[in-house]
């Protein structure tokens, strides 16, 4: 009897193990390339669908356009959220940001949002033998709360899969305004300790409210705390004088880092997450670019970002890396003109249209919030063209895992590697997008936005939020601007959408 019982226990354990494996793991696929390529994600901050030349933008972006011409342009490519932190969280983890309630725009002192035990894109690639690096904007929290900026800061990017990190902690408009290399603030001075608070000012430190005469870039809303380089920021900072960044050279610093990173260790493939700060506020073009666009600082910094990308491409070419590097270009969320400073982004816009054919913008559930420029480029491997496939940045986790043959647990990420490489024309069937803790649902050509209270327009930014007391249903093929609400006239479709949305969203 005992033997039989043991036998059945063993069989059932084996069976359940097999079942867990088959349910949780994405099947492997053979890749045709003999070598796994280097991977670079070029990720801009607040760049709109229409901000790039290849989507009709009036700002000169020849280098980005070159990627578009030589790569695959996704016309239905999405960021996971209409703001930064949630989008970046999804990009790196493959988990919808609305599943994680802390995934909101983070303060500079916020603890690390990603659990160090979580699967992440850099961990996956590291497991496949890649050297992994992040250069640029992090904005996913650091430490465990109560950071001491004067000693080693951990956990951070290096604890979630990056071998190398050279970052700003949060945003260019948030303190601390310092670069951090592998968890240590650059140019620390033990005699001039850094202190940071988002609650109250440090005694005697000037703020934009007390010392408007010290301010060179005027604030419009928010951004009236500590002043660094004449620019008033969000949050209070004391000390660290020699550690503070110079805003006008930030783009160059990140570029140099990126160039060094891709030029090192030729024996291993690399993964570079190159997170540029443009065109987020404060927009601080290098003097070489100031005034170049004729559209104010916003246009100038987009031109500078474009030049930077051109320089990185040159470095790849000089190092004979282009044939073996997959480049993914996108943006963390849609555009905003006035995001808190008077910088003439509104006044000098002219006939440039950052939103492309869409309504809304950053912070919005309407298309311009999340529907962003999206390109995959791999010289000699990806055939240039345009794809209609519905794809999201959240899909990069499963897709790149598949590319490098690493098994991962199931997430919200879908394996679309063949779509990203242009071997297949269909993408995902449905997608939930997020904007300031609200969610909406796309399936096929349809978009459904549930009712939400709150303002219909963000007054200061002049952005339509997508809020309405009623359900909204739009056909994106015929109505990209989301102006004809079909919720009443197509009840059957609305019901189908609500049902499918709830099946994923759970409420
Ligand atoms: C908002 C800031 C905005 C920007 C944004 C984050 C104010 C009034 N507005 O709170 O300027 O910093 O946060 O942008 O402070 S994001 O692209 O990083 O999500
Ligand atoms: Ca952003």
PDB file of C-alpha atoms and ligand atoms in Angstrom, residues 44-46 83-84 88 137 280 332-333 362, ligand 2:
ATOM      1  CA  UNK A  44      12.926  59.611 -25.012  1.00  0.00           C
ATOM      2  CA  UNK A  45      11.031  61.463 -22.331  1.00  0.00           C
ATOM      3  CA  UNK A  46       7.700  63.090 -23.318  1.00  0.00           C
ATOM      4  CA  UNK A  83       3.471  59.217 -17.535  1.00  0.00           C
ATOM      5  CA  UNK A  84       7.040  58.218 -16.948  1.00  0.00           C
ATOM      6  CA  UNK A  88       9.334  52.528 -17.377  1.00  0.00           C
ATOM      7  CA  UNK A 137      16.813  58.855 -16.617  1.00  0.00           C
ATOM      8  CA  UNK A 280      11.057  66.795 -20.576  1.00  0.00           C
ATOM      9  CA  UNK A 332       7.821  56.977 -22.358  1.00  0.00           C
ATOM     10  CA  UNK A 333       4.667  59.033 -22.868  1.00  0.00           C
ATOM     11  CA  UNK A 362       0.907  63.473 -21.545  1.00  0.00           C
TER      12      UNK A 362
HETATM   13 CA1  LIG B   2       7.969  61.223 -19.441  1.00  0.00          CA
END
